[in-house]
mmCIF file with all atom_site columns, C-alpha atoms and ligand atoms in Angstrom:
data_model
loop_
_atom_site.group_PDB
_atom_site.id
_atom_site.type_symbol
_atom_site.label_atom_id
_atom_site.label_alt_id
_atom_site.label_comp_id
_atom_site.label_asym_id
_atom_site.label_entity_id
_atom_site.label_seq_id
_atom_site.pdbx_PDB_ins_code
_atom_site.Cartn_x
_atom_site.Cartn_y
_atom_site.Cartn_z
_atom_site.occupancy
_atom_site.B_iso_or_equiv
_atom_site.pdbx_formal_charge
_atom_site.auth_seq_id
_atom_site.auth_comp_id
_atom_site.auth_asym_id
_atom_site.auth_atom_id
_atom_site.pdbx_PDB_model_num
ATOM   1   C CA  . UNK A 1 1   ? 18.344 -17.010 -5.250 1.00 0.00 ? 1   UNK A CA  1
ATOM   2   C CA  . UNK A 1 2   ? 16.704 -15.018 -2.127 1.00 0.00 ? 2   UNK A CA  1
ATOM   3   C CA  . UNK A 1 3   ? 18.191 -11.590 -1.687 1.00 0.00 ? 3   UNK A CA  1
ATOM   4   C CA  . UNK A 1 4   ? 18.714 -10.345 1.857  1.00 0.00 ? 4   UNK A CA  1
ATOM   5   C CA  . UNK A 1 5   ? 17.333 -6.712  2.714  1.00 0.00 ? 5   UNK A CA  1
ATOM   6   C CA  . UNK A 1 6   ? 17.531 -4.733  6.052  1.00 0.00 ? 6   UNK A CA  1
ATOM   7   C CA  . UNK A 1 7   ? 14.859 -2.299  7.337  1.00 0.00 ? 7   UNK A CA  1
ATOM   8   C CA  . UNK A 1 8   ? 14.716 -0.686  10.796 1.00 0.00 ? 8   UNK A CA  1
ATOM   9   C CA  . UNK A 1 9   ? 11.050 -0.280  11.449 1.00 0.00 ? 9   UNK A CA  1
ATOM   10  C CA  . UNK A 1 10  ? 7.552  -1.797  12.185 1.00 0.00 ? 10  UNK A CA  1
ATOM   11  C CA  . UNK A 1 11  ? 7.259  -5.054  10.815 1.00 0.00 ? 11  UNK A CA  1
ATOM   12  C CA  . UNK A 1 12  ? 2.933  -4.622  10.985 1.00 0.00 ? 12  UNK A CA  1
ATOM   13  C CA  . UNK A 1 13  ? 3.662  -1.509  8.008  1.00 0.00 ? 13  UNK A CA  1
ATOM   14  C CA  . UNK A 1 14  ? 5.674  -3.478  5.365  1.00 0.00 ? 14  UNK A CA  1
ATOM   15  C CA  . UNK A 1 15  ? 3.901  -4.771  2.349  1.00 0.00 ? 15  UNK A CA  1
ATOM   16  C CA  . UNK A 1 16  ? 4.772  -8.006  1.553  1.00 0.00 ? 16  UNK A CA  1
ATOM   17  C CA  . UNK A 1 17  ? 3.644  -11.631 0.451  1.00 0.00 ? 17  UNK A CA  1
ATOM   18  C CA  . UNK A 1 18  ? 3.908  -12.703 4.125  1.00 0.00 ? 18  UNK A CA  1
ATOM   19  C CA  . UNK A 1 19  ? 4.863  -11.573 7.523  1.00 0.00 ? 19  UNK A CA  1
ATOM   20  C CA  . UNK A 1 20  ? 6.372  -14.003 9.726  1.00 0.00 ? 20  UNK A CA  1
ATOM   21  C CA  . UNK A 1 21  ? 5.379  -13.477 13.669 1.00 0.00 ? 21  UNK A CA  1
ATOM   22  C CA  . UNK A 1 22  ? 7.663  -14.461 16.782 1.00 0.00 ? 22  UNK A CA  1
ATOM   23  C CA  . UNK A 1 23  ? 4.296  -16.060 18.424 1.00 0.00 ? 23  UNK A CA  1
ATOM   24  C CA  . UNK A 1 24  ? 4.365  -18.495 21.486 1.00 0.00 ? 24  UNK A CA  1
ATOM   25  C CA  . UNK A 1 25  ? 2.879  -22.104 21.065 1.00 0.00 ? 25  UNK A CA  1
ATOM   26  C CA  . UNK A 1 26  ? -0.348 -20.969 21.975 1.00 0.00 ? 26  UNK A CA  1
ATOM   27  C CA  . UNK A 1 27  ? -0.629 -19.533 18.787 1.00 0.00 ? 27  UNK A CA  1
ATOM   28  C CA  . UNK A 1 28  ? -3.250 -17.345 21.223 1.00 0.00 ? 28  UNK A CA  1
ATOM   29  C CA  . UNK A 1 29  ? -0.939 -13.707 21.132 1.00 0.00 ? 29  UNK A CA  1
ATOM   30  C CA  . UNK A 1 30  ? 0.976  -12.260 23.420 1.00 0.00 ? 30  UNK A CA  1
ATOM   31  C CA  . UNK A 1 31  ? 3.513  -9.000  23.497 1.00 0.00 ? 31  UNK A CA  1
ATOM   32  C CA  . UNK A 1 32  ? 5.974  -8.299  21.044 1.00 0.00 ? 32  UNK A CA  1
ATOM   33  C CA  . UNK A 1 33  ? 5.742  -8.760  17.493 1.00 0.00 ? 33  UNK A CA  1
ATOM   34  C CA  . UNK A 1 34  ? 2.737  -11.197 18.058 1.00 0.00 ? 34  UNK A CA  1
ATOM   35  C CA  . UNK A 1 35  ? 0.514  -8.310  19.767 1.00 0.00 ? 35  UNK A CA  1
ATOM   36  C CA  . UNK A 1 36  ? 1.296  -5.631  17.127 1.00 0.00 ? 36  UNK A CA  1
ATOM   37  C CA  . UNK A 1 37  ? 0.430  -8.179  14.228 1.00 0.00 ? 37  UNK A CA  1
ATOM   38  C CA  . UNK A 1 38  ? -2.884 -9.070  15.311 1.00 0.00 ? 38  UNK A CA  1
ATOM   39  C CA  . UNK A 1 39  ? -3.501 -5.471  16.964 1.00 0.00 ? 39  UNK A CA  1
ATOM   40  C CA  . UNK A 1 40  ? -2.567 -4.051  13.343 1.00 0.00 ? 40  UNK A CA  1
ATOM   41  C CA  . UNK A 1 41  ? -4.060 -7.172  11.594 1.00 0.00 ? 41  UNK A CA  1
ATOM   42  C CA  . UNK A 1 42  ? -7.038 -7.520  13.145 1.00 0.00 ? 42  UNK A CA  1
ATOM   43  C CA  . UNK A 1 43  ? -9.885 -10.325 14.729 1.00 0.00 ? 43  UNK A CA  1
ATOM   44  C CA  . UNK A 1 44  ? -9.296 -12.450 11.066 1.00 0.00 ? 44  UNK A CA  1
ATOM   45  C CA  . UNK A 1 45  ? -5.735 -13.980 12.334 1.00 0.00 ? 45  UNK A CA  1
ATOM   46  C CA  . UNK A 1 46  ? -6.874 -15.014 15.874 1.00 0.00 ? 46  UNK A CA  1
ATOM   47  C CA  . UNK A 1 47  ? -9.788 -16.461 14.503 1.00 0.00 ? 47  UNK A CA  1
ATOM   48  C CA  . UNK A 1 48  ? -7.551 -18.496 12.048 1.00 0.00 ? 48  UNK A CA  1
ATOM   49  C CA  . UNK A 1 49  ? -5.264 -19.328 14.892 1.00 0.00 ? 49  UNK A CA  1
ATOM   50  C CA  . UNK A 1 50  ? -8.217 -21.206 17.235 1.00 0.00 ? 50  UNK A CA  1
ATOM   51  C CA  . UNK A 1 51  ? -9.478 -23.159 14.243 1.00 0.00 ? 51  UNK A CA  1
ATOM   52  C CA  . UNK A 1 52  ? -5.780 -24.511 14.183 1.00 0.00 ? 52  UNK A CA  1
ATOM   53  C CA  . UNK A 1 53  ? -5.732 -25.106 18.023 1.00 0.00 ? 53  UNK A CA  1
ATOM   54  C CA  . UNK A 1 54  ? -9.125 -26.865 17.615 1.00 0.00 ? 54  UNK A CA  1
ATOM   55  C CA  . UNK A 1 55  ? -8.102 -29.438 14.489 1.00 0.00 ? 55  UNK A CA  1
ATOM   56  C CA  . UNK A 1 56  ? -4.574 -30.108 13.484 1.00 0.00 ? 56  UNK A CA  1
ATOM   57  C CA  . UNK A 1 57  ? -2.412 -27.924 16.451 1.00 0.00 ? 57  UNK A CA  1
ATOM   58  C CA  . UNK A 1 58  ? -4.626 -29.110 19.405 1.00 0.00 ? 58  UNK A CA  1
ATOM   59  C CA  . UNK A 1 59  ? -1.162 -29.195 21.559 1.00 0.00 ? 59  UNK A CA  1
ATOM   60  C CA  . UNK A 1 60  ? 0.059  -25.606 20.344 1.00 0.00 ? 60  UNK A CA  1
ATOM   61  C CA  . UNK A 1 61  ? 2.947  -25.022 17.651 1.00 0.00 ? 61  UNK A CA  1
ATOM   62  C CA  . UNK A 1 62  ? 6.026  -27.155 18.702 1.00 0.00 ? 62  UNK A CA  1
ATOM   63  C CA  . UNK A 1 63  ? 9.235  -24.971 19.367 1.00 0.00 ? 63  UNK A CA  1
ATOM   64  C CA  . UNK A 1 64  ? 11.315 -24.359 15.590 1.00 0.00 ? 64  UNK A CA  1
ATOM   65  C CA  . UNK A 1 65  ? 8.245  -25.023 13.544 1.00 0.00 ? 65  UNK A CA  1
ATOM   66  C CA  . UNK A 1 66  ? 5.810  -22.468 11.510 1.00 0.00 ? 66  UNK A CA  1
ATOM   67  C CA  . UNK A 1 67  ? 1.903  -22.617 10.365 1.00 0.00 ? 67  UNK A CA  1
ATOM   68  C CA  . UNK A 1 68  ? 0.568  -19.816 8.386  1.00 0.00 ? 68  UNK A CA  1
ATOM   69  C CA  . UNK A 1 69  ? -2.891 -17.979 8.679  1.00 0.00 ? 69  UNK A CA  1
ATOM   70  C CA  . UNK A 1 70  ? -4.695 -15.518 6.771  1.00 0.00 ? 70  UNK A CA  1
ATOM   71  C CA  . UNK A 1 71  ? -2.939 -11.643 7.201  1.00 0.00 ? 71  UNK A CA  1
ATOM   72  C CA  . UNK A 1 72  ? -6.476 -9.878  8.059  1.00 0.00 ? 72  UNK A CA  1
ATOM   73  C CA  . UNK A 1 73  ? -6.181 -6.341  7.874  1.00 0.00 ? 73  UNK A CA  1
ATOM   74  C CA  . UNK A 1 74  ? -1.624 -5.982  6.881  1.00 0.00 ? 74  UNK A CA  1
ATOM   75  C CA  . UNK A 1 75  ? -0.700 -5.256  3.765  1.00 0.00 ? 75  UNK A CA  1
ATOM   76  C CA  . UNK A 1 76  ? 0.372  -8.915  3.495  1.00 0.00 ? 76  UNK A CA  1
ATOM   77  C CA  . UNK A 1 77  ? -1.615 -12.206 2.521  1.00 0.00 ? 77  UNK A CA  1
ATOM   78  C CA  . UNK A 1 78  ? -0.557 -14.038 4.879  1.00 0.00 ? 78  UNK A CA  1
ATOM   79  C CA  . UNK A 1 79  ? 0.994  -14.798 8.440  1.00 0.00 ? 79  UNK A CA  1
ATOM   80  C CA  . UNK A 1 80  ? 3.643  -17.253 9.016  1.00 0.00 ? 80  UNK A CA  1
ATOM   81  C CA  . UNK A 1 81  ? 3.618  -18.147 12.409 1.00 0.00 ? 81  UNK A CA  1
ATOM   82  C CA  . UNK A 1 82  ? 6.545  -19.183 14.196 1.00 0.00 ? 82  UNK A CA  1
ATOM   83  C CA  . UNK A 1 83  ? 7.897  -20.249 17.959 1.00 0.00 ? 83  UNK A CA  1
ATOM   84  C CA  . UNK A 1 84  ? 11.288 -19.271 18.520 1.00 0.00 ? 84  UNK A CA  1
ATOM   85  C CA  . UNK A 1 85  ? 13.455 -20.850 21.530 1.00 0.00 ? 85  UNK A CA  1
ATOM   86  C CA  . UNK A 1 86  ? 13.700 -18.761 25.262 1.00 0.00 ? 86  UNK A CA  1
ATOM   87  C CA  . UNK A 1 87  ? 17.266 -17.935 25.774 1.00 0.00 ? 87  UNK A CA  1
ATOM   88  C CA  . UNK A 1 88  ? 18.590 -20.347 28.504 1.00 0.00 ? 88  UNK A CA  1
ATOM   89  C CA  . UNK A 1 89  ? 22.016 -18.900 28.956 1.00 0.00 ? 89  UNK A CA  1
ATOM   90  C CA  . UNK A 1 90  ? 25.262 -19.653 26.878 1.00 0.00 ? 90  UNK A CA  1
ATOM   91  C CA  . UNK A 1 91  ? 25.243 -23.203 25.611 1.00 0.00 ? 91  UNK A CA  1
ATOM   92  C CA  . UNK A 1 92  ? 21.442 -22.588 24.579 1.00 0.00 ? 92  UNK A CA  1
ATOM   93  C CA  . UNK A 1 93  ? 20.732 -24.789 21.369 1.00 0.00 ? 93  UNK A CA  1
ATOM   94  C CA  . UNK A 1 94  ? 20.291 -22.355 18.595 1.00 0.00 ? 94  UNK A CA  1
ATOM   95  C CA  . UNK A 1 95  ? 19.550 -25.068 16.018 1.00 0.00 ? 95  UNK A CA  1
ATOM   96  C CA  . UNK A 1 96  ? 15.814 -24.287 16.931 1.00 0.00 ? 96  UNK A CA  1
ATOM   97  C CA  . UNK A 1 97  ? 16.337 -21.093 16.370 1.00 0.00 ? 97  UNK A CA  1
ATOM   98  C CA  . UNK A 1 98  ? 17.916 -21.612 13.002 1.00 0.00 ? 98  UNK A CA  1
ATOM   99  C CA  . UNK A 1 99  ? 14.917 -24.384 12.407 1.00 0.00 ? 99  UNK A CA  1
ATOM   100 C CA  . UNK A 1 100 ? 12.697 -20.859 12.807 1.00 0.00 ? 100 UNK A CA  1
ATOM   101 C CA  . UNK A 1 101 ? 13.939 -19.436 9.866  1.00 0.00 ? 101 UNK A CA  1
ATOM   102 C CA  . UNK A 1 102 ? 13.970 -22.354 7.761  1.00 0.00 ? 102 UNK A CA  1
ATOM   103 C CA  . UNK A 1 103 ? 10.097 -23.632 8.482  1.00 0.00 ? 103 UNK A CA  1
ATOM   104 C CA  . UNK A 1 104 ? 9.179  -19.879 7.918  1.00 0.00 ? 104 UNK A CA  1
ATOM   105 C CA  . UNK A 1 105 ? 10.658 -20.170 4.421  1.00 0.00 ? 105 UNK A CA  1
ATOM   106 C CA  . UNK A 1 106 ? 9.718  -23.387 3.872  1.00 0.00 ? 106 UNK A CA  1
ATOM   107 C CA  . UNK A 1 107 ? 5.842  -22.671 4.306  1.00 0.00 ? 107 UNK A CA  1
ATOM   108 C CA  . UNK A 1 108 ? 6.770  -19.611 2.737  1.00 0.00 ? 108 UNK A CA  1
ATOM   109 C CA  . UNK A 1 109 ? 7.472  -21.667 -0.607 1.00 0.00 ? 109 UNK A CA  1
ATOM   110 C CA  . UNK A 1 110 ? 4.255  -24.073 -0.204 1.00 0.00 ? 110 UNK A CA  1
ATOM   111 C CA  . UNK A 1 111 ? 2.038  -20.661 0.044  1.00 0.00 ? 111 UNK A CA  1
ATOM   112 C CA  . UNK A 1 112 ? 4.285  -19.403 -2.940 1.00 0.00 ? 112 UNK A CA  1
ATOM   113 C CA  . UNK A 1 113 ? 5.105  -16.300 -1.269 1.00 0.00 ? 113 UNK A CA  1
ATOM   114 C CA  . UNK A 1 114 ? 7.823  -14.279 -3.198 1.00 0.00 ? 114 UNK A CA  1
ATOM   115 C CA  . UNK A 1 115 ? 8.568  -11.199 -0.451 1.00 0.00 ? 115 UNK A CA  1
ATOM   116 C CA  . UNK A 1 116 ? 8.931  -12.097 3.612  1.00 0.00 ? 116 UNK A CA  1
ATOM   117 C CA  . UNK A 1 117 ? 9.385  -9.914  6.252  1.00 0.00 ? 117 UNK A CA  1
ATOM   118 C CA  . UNK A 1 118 ? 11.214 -11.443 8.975  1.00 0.00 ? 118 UNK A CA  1
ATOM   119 C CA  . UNK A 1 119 ? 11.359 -9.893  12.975 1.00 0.00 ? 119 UNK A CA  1
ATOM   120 C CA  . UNK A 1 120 ? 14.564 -10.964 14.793 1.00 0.00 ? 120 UNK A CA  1
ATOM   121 C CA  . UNK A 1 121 ? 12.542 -14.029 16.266 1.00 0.00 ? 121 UNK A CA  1
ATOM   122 C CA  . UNK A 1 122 ? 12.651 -14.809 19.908 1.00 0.00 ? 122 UNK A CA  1
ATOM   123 C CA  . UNK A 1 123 ? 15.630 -11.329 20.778 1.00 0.00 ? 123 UNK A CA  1
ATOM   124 C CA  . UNK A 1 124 ? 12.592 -9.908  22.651 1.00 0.00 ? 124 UNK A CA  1
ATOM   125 C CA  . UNK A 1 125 ? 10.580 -11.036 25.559 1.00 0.00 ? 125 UNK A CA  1
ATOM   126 C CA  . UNK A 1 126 ? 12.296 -14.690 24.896 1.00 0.00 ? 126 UNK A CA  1
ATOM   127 C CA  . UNK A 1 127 ? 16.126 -12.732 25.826 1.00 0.00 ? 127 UNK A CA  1
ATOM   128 C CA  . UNK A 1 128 ? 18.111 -14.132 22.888 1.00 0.00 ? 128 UNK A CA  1
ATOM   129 C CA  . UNK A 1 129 ? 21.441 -11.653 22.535 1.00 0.00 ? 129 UNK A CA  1
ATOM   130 C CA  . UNK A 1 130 ? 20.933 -9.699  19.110 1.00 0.00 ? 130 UNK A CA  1
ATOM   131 C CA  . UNK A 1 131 ? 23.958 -10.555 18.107 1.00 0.00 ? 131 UNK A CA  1
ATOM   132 C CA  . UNK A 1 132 ? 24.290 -14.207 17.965 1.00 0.00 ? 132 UNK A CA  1
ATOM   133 C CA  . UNK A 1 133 ? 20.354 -14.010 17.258 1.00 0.00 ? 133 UNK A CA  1
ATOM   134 C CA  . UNK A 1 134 ? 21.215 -11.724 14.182 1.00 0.00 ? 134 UNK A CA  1
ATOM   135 C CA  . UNK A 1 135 ? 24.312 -14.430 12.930 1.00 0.00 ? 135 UNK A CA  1
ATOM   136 C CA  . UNK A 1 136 ? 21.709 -17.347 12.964 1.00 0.00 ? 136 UNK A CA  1
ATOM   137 C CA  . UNK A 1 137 ? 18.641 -15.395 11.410 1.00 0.00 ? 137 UNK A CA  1
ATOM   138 C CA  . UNK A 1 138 ? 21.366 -14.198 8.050  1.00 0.00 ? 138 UNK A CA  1
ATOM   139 C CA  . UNK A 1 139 ? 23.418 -17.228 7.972  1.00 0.00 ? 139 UNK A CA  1
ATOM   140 C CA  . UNK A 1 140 ? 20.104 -19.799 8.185  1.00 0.00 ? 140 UNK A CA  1
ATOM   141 C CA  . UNK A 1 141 ? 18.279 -17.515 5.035  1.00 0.00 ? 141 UNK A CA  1
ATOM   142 C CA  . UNK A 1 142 ? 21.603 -18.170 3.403  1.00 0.00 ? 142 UNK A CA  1
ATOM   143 C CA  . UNK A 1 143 ? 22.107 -21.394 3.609  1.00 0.00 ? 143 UNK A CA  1
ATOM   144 C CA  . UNK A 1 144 ? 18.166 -22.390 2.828  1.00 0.00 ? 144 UNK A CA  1
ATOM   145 C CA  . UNK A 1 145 ? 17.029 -22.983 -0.847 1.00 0.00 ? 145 UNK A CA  1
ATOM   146 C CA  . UNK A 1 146 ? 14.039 -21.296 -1.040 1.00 0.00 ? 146 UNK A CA  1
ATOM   147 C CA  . UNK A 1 147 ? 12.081 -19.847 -4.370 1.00 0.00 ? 147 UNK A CA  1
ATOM   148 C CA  . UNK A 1 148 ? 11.763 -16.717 -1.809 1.00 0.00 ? 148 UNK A CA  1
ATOM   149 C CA  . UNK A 1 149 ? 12.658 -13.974 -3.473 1.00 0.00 ? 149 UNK A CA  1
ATOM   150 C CA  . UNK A 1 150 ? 13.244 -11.118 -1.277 1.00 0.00 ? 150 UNK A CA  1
ATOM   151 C CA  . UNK A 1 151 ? 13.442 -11.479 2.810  1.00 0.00 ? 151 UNK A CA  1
ATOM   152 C CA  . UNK A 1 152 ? 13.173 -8.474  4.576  1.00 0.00 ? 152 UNK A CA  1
ATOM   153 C CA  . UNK A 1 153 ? 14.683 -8.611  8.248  1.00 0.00 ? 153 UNK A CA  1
ATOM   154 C CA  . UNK A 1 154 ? 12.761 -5.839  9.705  1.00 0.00 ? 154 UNK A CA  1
ATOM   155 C CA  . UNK A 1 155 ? 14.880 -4.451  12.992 1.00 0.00 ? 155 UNK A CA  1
ATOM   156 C CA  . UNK A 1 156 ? 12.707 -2.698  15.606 1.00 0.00 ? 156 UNK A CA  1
ATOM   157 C CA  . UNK A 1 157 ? 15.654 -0.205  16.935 1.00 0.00 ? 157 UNK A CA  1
ATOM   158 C CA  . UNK A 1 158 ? 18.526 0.969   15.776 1.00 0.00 ? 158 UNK A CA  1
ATOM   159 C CA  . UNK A 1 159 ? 20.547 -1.613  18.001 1.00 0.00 ? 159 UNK A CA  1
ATOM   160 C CA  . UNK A 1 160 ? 18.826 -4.605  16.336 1.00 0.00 ? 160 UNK A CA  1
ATOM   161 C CA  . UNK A 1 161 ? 19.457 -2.940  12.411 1.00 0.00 ? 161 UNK A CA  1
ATOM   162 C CA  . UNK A 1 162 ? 23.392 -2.906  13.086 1.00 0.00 ? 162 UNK A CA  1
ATOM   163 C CA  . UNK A 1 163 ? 23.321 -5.938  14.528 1.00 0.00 ? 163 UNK A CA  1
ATOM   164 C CA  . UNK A 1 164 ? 22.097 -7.361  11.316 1.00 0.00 ? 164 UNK A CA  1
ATOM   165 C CA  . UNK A 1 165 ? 23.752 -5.182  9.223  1.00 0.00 ? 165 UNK A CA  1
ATOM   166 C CA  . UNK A 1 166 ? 27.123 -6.345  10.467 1.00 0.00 ? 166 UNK A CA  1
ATOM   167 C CA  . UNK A 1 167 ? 26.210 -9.853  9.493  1.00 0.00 ? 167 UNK A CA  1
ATOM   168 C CA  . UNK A 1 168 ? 25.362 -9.310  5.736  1.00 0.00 ? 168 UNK A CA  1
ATOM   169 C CA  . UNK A 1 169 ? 28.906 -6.489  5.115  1.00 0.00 ? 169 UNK A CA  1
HETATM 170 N N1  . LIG B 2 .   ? 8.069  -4.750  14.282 1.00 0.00 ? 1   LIG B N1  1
HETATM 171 C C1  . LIG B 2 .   ? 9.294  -5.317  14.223 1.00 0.00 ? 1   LIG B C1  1
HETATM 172 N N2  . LIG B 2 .   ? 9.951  -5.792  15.294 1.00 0.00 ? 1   LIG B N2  1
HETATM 173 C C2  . LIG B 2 .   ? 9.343  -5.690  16.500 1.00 0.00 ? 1   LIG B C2  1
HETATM 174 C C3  . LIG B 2 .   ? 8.047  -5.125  16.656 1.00 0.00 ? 1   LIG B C3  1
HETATM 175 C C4  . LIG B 2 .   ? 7.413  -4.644  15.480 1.00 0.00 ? 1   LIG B C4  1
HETATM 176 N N3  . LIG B 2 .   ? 6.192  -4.096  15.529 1.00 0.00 ? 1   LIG B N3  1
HETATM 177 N N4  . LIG B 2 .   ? 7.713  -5.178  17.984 1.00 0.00 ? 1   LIG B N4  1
HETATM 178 C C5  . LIG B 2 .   ? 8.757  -5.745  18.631 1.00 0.00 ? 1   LIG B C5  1
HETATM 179 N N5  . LIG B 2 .   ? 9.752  -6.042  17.745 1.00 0.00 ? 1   LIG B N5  1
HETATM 180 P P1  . LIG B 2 .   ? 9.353  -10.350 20.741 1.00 0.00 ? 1   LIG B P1  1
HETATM 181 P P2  . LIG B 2 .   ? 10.332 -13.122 21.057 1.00 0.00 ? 1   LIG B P2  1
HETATM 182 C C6  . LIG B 2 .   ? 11.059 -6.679  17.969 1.00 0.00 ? 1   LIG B C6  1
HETATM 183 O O1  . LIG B 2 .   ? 9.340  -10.169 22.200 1.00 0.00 ? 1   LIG B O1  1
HETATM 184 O O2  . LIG B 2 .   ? 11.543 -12.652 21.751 1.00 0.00 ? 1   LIG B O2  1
HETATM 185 C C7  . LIG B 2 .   ? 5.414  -12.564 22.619 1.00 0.00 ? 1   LIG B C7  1
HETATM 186 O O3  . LIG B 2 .   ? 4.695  -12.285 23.779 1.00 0.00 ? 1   LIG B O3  1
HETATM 187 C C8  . LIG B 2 .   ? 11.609 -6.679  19.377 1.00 0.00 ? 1   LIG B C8  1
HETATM 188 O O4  . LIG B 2 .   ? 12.269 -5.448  19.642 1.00 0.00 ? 1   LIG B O4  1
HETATM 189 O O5  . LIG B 2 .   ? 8.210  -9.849  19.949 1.00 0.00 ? 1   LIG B O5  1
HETATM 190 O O6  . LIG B 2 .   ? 10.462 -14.164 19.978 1.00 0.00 ? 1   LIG B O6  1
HETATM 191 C C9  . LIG B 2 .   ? 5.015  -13.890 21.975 1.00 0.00 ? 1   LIG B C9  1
HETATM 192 O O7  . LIG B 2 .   ? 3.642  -14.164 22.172 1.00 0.00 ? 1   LIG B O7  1
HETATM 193 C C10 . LIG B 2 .   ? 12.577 -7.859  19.317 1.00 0.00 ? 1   LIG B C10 1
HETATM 194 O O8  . LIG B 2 .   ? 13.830 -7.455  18.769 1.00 0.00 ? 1   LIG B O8  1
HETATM 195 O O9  . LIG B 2 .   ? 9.485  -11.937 20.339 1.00 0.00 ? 1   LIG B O9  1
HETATM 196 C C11 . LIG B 2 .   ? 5.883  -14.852 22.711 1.00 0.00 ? 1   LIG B C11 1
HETATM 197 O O10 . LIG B 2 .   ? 5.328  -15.223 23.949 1.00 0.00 ? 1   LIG B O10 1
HETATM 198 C C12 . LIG B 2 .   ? 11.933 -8.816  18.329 1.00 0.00 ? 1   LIG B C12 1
HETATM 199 O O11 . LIG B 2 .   ? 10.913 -8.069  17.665 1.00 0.00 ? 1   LIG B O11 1
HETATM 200 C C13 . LIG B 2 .   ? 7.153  -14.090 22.954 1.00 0.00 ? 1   LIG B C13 1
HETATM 201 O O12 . LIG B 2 .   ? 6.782  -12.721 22.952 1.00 0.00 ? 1   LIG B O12 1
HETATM 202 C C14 . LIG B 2 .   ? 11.308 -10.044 18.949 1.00 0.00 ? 1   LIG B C14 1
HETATM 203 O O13 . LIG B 2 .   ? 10.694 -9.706  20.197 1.00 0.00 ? 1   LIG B O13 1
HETATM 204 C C15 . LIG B 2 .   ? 8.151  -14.280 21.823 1.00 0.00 ? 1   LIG B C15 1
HETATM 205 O O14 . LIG B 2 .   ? 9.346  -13.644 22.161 1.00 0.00 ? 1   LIG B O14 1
#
């Protein structure tokens, strides 16, 4: 059984099995979560992330999937890349969002990883409201078997931590 914990803080400073990035589907960087992870985890990860563009992901990461890479320089082994869905306005079709969640854990299992840290995928530059972004993130790592033992949502600002928090009272 994986056991939900909350932490309001930098997601780049936890140490963990793996660290699961909000990236886009260039799987290049960007802002966010994606630029402190490979500011913090150095050259190694991008490096990772063109060899996937250049064999299996030549069209980017599809929307609601995840692909791991190496965790350079974090106190982490690896990276779990993942492409959460840009807010289009109520009515927008959180199932990829939930399908975020579940890939991450799922490659999380192959790699055998026992701790994840989680951000509050796509409740940044990509607009999601924390909220209903928070309800999907606690009730997806619920309802997903996973050999996971501990994931660690990992809340930027205070705003973000009692979002979550009010979903796992
Ligand atoms: N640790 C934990 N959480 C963080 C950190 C951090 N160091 N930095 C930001 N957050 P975002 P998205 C929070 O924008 O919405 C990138 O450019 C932040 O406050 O990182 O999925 C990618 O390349 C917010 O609550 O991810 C994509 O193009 C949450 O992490 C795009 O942004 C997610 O914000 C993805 O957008």
């Amino acid at each position: 059984m994986t056991t939900i914990t909350l932490v309001q803080g930098d997601i780049t400073r936890q140490s963990v099995d793996a660290v699961v990035n909000a990236a886009n589907s260039s799987l290049l960087g960007g802002g966010g979560v994606d630029g402190a992870i490979h500011r913090r985890g150095g050259p190694a990860i991008l490096a990772e992330c063109r060899k996937l563009r250049a064999s299996h992901y030549g069209k980017g990461l599809v929307t609601g999937r995840a692909v791991a890479t190496t965790a350079g320089e974090l106190d982490a082994q690896w990276v779990i890349h993942t492409v959460g869905p840009v807010w289009q306005g109520p009515g927008s079709d959180s199932s990829l969002l939930a399908s975020c969640y579940r890939e991450s854990l799922r490659v999380a299992d192959e790699l055998s990883a026992r701790t994840v840290a989680f951000p509050a995928i796509s409740t940044g530059v990509f607009r999601w409201p924390m909220e209903e972004a928070a309800h999907i993130a606690v009730e997806t790592v619920r309802d997903t078997e996973a050999a996971v033992e501990e994931v660690r949502f990992v809340l930027f600002d205070e705003r973000a931590y009692k979002a979550f928090a009010e979903q796992i009272r």
